[in-house]
Short mmCIF file of N, CA and C and ligand atoms in Angstrom, two decimals:
data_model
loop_
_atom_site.label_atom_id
_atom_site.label_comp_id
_atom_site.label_asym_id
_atom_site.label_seq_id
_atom_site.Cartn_x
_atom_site.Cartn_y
_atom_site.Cartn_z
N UNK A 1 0.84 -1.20 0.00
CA UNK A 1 0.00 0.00 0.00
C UNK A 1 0.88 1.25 0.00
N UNK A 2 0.62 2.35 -0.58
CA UNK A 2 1.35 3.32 -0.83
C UNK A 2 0.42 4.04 -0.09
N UNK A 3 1.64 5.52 0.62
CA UNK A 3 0.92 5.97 1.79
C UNK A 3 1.21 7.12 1.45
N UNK A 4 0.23 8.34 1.09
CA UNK A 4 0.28 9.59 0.67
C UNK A 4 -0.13 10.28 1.81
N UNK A 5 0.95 11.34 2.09
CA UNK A 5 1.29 11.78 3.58
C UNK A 5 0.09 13.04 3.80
N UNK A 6 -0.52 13.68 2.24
CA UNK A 6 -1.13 14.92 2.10
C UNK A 6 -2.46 14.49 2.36
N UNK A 7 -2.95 13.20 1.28
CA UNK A 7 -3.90 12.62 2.32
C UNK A 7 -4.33 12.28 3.57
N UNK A 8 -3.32 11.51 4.06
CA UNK A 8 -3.24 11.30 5.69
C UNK A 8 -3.28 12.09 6.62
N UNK A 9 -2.53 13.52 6.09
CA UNK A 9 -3.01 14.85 6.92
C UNK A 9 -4.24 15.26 6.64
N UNK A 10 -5.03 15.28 6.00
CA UNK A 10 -6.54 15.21 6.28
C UNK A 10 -7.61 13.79 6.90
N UNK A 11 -6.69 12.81 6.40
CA UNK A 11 -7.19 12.01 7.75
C UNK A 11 -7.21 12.31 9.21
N UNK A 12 -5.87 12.64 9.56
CA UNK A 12 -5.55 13.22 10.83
C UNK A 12 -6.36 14.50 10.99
N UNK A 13 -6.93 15.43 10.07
CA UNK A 13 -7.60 16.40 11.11
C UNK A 13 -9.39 16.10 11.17
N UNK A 14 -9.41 14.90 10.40
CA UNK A 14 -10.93 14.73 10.06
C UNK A 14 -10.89 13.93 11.43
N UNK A 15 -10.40 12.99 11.73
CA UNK A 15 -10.18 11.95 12.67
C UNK A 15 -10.22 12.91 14.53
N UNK A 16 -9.72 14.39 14.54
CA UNK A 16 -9.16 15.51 15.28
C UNK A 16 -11.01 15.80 15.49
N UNK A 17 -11.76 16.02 13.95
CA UNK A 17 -12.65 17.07 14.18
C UNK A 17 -13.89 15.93 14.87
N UNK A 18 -13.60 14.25 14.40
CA UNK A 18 -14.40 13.44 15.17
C UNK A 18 -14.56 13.54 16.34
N UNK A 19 -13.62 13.99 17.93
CA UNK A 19 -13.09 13.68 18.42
C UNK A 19 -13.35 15.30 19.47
N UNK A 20 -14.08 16.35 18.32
CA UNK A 20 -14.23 17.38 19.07
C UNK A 20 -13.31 18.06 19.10
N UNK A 21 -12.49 18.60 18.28
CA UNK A 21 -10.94 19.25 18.07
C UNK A 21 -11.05 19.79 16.55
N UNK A 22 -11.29 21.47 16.53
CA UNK A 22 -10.59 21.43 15.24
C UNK A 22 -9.08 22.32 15.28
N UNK A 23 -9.07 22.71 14.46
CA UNK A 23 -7.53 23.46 14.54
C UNK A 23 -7.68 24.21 14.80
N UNK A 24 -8.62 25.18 14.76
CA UNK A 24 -8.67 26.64 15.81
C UNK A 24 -8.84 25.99 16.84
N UNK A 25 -9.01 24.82 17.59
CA UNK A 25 -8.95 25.28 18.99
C UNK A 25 -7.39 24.89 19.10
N UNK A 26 -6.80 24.33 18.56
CA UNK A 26 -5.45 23.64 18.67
C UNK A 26 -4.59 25.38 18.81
N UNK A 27 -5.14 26.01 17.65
CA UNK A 27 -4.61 27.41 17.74
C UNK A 27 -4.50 28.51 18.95
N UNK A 28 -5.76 27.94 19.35
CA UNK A 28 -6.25 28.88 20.42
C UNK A 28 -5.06 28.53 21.68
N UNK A 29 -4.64 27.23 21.92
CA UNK A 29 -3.80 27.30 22.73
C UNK A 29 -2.82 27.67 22.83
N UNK A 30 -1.84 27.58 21.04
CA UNK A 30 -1.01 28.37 21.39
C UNK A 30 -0.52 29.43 21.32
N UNK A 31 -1.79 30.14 20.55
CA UNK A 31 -2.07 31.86 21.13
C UNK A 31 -1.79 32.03 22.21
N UNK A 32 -2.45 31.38 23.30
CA UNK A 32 -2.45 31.69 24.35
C UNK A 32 -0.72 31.11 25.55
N UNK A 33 -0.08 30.56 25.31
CA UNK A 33 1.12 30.29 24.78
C UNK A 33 2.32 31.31 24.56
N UNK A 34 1.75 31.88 23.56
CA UNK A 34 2.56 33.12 22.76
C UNK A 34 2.35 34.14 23.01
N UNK A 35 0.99 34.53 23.45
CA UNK A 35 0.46 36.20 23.95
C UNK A 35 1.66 36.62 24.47
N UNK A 36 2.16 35.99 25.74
CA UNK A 36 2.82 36.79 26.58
C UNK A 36 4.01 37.29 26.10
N UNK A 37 3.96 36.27 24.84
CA UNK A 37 6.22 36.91 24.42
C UNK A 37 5.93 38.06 23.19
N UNK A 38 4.65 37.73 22.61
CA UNK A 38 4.65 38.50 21.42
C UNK A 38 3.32 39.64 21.45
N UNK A 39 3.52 40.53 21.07
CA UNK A 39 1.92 41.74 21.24
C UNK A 39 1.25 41.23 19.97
N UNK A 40 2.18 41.16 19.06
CA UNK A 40 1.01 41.22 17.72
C UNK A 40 0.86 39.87 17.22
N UNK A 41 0.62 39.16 17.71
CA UNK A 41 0.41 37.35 17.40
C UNK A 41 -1.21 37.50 18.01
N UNK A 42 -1.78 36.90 16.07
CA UNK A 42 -2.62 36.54 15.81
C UNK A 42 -3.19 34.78 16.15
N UNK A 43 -4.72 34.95 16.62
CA UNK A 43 -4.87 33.11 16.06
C UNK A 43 -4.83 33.30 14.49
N UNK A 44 -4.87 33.65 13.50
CA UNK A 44 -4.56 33.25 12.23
C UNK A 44 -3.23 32.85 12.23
N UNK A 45 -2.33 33.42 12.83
CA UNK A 45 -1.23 33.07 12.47
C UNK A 45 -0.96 31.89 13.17
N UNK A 46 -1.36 31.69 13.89
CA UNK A 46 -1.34 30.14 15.14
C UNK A 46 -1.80 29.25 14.40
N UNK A 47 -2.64 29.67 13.53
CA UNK A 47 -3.50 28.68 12.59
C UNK A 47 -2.53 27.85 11.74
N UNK A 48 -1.90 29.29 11.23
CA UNK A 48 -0.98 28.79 10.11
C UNK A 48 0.27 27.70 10.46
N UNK A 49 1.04 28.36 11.43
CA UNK A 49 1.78 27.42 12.28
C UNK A 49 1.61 25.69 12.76
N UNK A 50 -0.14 25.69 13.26
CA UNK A 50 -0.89 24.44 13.58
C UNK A 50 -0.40 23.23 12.23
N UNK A 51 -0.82 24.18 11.11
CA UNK A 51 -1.14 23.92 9.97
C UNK A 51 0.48 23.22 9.67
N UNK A 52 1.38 23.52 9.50
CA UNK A 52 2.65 23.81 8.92
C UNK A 52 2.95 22.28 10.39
N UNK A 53 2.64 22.19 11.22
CA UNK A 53 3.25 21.13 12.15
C UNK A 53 2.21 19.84 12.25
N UNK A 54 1.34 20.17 11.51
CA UNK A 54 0.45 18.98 10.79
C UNK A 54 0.54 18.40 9.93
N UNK A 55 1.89 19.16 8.93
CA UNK A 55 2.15 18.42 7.61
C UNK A 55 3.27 17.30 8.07
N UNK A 56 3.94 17.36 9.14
CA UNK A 56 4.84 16.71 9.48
C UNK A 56 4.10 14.90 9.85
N UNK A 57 5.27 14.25 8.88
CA UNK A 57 4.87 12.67 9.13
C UNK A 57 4.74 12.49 10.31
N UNK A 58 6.07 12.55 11.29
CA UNK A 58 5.50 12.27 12.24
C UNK A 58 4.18 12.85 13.22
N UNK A 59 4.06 13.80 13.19
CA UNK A 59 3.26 14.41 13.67
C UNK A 59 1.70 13.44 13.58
N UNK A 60 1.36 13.17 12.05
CA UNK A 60 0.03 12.67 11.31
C UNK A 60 -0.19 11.30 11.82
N UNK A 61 1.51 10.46 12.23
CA UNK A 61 1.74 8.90 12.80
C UNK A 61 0.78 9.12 14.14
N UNK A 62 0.90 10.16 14.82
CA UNK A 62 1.20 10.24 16.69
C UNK A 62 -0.47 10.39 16.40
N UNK A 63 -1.24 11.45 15.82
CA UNK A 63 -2.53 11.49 15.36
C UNK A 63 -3.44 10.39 15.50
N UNK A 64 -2.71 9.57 14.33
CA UNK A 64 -3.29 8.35 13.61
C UNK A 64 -3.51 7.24 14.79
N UNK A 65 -2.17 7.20 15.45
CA UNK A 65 -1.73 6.16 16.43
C UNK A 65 -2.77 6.34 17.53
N UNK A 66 -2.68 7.28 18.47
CA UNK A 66 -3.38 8.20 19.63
C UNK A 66 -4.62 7.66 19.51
N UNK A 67 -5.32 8.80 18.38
CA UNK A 67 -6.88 8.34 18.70
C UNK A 67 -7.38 6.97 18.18
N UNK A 68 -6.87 6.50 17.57
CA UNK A 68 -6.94 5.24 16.95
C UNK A 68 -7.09 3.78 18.27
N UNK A 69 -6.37 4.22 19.24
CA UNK A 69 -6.02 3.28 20.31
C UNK A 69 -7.31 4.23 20.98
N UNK A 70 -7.72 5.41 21.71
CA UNK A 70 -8.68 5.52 22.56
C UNK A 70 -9.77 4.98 21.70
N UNK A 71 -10.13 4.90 20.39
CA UNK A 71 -11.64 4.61 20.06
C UNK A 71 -11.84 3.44 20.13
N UNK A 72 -10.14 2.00 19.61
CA UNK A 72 -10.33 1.37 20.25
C UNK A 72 -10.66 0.62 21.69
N UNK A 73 -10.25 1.61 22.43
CA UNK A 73 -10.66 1.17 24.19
C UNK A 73 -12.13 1.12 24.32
N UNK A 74 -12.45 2.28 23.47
CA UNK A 74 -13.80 2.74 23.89
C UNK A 74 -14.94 2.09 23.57
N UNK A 75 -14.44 0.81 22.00
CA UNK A 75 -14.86 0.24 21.46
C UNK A 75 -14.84 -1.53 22.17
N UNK A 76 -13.93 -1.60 22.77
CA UNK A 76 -13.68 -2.65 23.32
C UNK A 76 -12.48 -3.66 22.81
N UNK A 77 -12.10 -2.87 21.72
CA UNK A 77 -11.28 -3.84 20.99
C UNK A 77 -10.09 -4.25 21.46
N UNK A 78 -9.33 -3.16 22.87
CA UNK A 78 -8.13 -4.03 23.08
C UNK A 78 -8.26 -4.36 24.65
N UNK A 79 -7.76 -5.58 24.55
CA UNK A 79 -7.82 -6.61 25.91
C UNK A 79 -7.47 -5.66 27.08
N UNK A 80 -7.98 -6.53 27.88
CA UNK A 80 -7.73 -6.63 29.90
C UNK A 80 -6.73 -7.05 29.78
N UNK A 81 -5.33 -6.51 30.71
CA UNK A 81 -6.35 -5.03 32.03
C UNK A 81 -6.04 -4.03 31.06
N UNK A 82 -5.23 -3.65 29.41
CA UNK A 82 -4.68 -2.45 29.20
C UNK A 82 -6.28 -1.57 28.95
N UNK A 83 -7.68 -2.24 28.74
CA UNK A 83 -8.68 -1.30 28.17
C UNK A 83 -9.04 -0.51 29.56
N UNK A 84 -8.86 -1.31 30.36
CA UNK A 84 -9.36 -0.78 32.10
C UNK A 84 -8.23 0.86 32.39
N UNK A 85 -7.02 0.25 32.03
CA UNK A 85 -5.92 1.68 32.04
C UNK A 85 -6.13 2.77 31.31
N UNK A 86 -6.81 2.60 29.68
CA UNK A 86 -6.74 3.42 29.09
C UNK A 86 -8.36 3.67 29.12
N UNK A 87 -9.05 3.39 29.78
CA UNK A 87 -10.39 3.59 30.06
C UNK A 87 -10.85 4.80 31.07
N UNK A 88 -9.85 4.30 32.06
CA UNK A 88 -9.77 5.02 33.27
C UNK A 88 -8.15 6.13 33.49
N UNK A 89 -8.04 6.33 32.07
CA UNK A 89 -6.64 7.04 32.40
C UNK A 89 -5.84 7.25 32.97
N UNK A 90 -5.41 6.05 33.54
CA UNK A 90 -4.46 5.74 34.74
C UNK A 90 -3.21 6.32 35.03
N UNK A 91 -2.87 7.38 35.64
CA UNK A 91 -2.27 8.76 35.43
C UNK A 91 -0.91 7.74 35.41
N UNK A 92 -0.34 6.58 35.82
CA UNK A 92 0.93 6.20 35.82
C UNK A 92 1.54 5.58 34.56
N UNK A 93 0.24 5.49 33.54
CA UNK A 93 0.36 4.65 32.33
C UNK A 93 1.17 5.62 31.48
N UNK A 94 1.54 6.87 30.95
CA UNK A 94 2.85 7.65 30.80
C UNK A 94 2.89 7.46 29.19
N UNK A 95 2.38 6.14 28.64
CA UNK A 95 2.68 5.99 26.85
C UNK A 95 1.92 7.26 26.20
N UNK A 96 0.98 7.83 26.79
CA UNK A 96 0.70 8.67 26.06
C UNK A 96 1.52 10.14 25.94
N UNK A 97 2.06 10.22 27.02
CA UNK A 97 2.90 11.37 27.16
C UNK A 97 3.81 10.94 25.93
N UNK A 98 4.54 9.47 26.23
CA UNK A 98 5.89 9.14 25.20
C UNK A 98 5.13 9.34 23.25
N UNK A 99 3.89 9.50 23.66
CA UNK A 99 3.47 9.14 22.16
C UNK A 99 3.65 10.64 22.09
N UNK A 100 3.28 11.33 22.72
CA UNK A 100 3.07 13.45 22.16
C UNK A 100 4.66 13.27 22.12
N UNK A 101 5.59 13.10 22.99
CA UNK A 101 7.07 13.40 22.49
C UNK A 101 7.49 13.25 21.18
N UNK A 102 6.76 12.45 20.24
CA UNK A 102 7.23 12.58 18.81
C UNK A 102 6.70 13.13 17.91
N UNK A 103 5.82 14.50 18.98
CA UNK A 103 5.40 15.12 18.05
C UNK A 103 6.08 16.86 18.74
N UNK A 104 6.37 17.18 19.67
CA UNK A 104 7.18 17.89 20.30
C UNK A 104 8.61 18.05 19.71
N UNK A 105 9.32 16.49 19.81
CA UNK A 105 10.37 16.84 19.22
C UNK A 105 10.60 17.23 18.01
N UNK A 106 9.78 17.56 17.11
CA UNK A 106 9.35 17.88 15.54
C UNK A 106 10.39 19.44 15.85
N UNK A 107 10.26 19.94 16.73
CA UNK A 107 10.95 21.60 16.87
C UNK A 107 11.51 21.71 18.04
N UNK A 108 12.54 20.77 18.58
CA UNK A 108 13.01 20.58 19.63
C UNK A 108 12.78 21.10 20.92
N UNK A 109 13.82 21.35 21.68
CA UNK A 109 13.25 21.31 23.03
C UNK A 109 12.51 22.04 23.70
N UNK A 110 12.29 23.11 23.30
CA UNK A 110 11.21 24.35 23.45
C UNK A 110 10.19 24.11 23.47
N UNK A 111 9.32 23.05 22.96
CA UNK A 111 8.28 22.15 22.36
C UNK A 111 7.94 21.78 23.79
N UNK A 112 9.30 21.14 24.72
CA UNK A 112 8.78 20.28 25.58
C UNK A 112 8.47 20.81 27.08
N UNK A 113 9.22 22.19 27.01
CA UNK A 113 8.42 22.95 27.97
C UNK A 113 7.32 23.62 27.34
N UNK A 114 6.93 24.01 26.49
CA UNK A 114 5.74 24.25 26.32
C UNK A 114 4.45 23.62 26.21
N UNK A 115 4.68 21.91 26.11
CA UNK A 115 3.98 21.20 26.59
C UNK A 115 3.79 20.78 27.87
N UNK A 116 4.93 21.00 28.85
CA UNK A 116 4.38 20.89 29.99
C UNK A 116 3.42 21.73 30.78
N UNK A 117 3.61 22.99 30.24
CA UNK A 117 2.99 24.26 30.67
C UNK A 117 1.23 24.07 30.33
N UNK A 118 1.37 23.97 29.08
CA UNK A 118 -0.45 23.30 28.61
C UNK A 118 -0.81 21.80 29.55
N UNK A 119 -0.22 21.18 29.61
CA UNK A 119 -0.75 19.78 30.48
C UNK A 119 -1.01 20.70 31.50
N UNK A 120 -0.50 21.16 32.33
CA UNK A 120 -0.66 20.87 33.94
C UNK A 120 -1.36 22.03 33.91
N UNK A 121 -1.83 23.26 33.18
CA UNK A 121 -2.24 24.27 33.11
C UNK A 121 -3.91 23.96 32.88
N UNK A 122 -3.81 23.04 31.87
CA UNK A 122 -5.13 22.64 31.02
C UNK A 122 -5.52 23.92 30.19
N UNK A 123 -4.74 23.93 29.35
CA UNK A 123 -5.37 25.45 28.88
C UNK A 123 -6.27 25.24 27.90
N UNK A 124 -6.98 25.96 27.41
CA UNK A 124 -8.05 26.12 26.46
C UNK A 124 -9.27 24.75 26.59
N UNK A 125 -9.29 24.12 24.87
CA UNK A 125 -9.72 22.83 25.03
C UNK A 125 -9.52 21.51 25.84
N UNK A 126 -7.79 22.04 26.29
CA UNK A 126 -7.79 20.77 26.80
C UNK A 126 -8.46 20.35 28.64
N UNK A 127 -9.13 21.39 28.85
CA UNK A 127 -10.07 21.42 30.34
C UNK A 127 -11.29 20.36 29.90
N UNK A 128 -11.80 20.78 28.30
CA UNK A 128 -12.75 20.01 27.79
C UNK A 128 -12.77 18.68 27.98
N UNK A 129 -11.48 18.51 26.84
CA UNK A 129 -11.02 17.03 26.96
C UNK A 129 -10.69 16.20 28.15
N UNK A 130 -10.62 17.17 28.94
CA UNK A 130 -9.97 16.29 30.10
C UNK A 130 -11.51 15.65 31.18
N UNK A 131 -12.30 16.90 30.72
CA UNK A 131 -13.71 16.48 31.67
C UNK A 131 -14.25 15.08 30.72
N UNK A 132 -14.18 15.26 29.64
CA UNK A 132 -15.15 14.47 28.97
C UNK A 132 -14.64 12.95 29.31
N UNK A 133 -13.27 13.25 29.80
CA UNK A 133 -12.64 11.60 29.95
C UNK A 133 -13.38 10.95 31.47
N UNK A 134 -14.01 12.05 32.18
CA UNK A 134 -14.46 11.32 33.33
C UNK A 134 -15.78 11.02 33.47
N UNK A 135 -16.26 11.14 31.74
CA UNK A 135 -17.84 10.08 31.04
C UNK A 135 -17.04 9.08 30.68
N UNK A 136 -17.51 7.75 31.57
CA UNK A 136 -17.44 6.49 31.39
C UNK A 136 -16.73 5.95 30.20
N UNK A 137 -17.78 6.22 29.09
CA UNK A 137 -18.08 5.66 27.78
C UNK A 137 -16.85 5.62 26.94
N UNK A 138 -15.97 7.41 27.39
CA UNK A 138 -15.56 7.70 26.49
C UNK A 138 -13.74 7.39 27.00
N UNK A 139 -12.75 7.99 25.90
CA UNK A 139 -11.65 7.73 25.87
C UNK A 139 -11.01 8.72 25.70
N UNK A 140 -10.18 9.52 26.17
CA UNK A 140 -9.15 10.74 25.82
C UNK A 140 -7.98 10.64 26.00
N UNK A 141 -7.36 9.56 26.55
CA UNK A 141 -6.00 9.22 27.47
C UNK A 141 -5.06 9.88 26.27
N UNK A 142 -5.32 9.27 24.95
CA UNK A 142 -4.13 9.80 23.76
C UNK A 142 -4.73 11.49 23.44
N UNK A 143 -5.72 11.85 23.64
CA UNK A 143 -6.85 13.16 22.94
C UNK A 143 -5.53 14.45 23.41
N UNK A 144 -5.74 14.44 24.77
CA UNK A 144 -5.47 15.23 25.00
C UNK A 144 -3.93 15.69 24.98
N UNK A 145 -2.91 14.60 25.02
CA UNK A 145 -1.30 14.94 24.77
C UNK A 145 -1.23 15.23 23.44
N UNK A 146 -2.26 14.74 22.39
CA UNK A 146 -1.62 14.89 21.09
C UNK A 146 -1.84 16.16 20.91
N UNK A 147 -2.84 17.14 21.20
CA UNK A 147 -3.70 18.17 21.24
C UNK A 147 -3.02 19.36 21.60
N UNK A 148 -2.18 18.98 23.05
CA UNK A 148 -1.15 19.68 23.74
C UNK A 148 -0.23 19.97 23.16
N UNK A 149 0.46 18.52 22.54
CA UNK A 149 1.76 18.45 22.14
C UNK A 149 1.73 19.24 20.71
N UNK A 150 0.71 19.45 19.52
CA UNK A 150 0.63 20.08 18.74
C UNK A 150 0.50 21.28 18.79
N UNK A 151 0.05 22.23 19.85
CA UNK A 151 -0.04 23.50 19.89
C UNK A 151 1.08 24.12 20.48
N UNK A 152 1.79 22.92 21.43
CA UNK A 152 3.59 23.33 22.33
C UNK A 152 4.18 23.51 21.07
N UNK A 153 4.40 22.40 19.95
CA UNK A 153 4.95 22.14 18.81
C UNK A 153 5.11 23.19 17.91
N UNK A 154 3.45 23.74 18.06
CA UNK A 154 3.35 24.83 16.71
C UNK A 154 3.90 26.19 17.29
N UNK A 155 3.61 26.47 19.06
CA UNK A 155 4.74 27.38 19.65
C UNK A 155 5.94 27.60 19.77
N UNK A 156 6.14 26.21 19.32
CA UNK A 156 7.89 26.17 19.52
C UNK A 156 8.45 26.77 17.85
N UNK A 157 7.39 26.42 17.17
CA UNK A 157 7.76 26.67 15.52
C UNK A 157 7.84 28.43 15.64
N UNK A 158 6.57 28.62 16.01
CA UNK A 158 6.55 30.66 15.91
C UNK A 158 7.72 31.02 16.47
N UNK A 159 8.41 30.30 17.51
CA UNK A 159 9.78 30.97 18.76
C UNK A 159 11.17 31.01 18.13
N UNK A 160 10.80 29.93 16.82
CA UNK A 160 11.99 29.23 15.78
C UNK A 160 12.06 30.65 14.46
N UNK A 161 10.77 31.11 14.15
CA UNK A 161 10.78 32.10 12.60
C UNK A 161 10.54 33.16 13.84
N UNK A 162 10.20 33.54 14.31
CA UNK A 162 10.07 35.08 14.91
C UNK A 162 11.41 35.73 15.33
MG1 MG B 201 -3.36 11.66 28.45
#
């Protein structure tokens, strides 16, 4: 099978907008991110940035990978005990953090404090995502690092051209 990466980046944001995520909110975070270093930073331009760290393979893998595994949990498809961990977001289970790191390191290390700052902050959408994980039904364990890690990512890109 031949794997066309331009396609797959619209897999990845169609798969994003399933999931309750579109790229303005991805933007919105790291507007909010950037306000403080820059006066005239736009969300359009956050947009654009989002945009520009979405074309990246890896980036579209971590996407693909992420929600792909919560819909499976949610679905039932992967075995006891890992559906119970990723069901219940078992704060020690950590793969999801290791899965956003390969999308962070896309613009090195700047990326990775600025993803820590959105996790523990919960900024924007990701307060959303994080409530919706404590409905039963549902699954966010991968939602919310990839979410993070793309808007640290696309901050770290503006900190790289500015
Ligand atoms: Mg998580």
């Amino acid at each position: 099978m031949k794997v066309d990466y331009n396609e797959l980046k619209q897999v990845a944001i169609d798969l994003l907008a399933q999931r309750g995520v579109t790229l303005e909110d991805i933007a919105k975070i790291t507007l909010e991110i950037q306000t403080q270093y820059y006066d005239d930073i736009t969300l359009e331009y956050c947009l654009e940035h989002v945009n520009h760290v979405l074309s990246k393979r890896e980036v579209i893998n971590a996407v693909l990978t992420g929600i792909n595994l919560d819909m499976m949990a949610e679905q039932g498809h992967i075995k006891e005990p890992l559906r119970s961990i990723l069901m219940n977001d078992y704060s020690l289970y950590g793969i999801d953090e290791v899965l956003a790191y390969s999308i962070i390191n896309v613009y090195g290390s700047i990326g990775l404090t600025n993803y820590g700052y959105v996790d523990k902050l919960k900024v924007g959408i990701l307060k959303d995502i994080n409530d919706k994980s404590k409905n039963h039904e549902r699954c966010n364990t991968f939602l919310d690092d990839i979410v993070g890690a793309i808007a640290a990512a696309a901050a770290g890109r503006i900190a790289h051209t500015k």
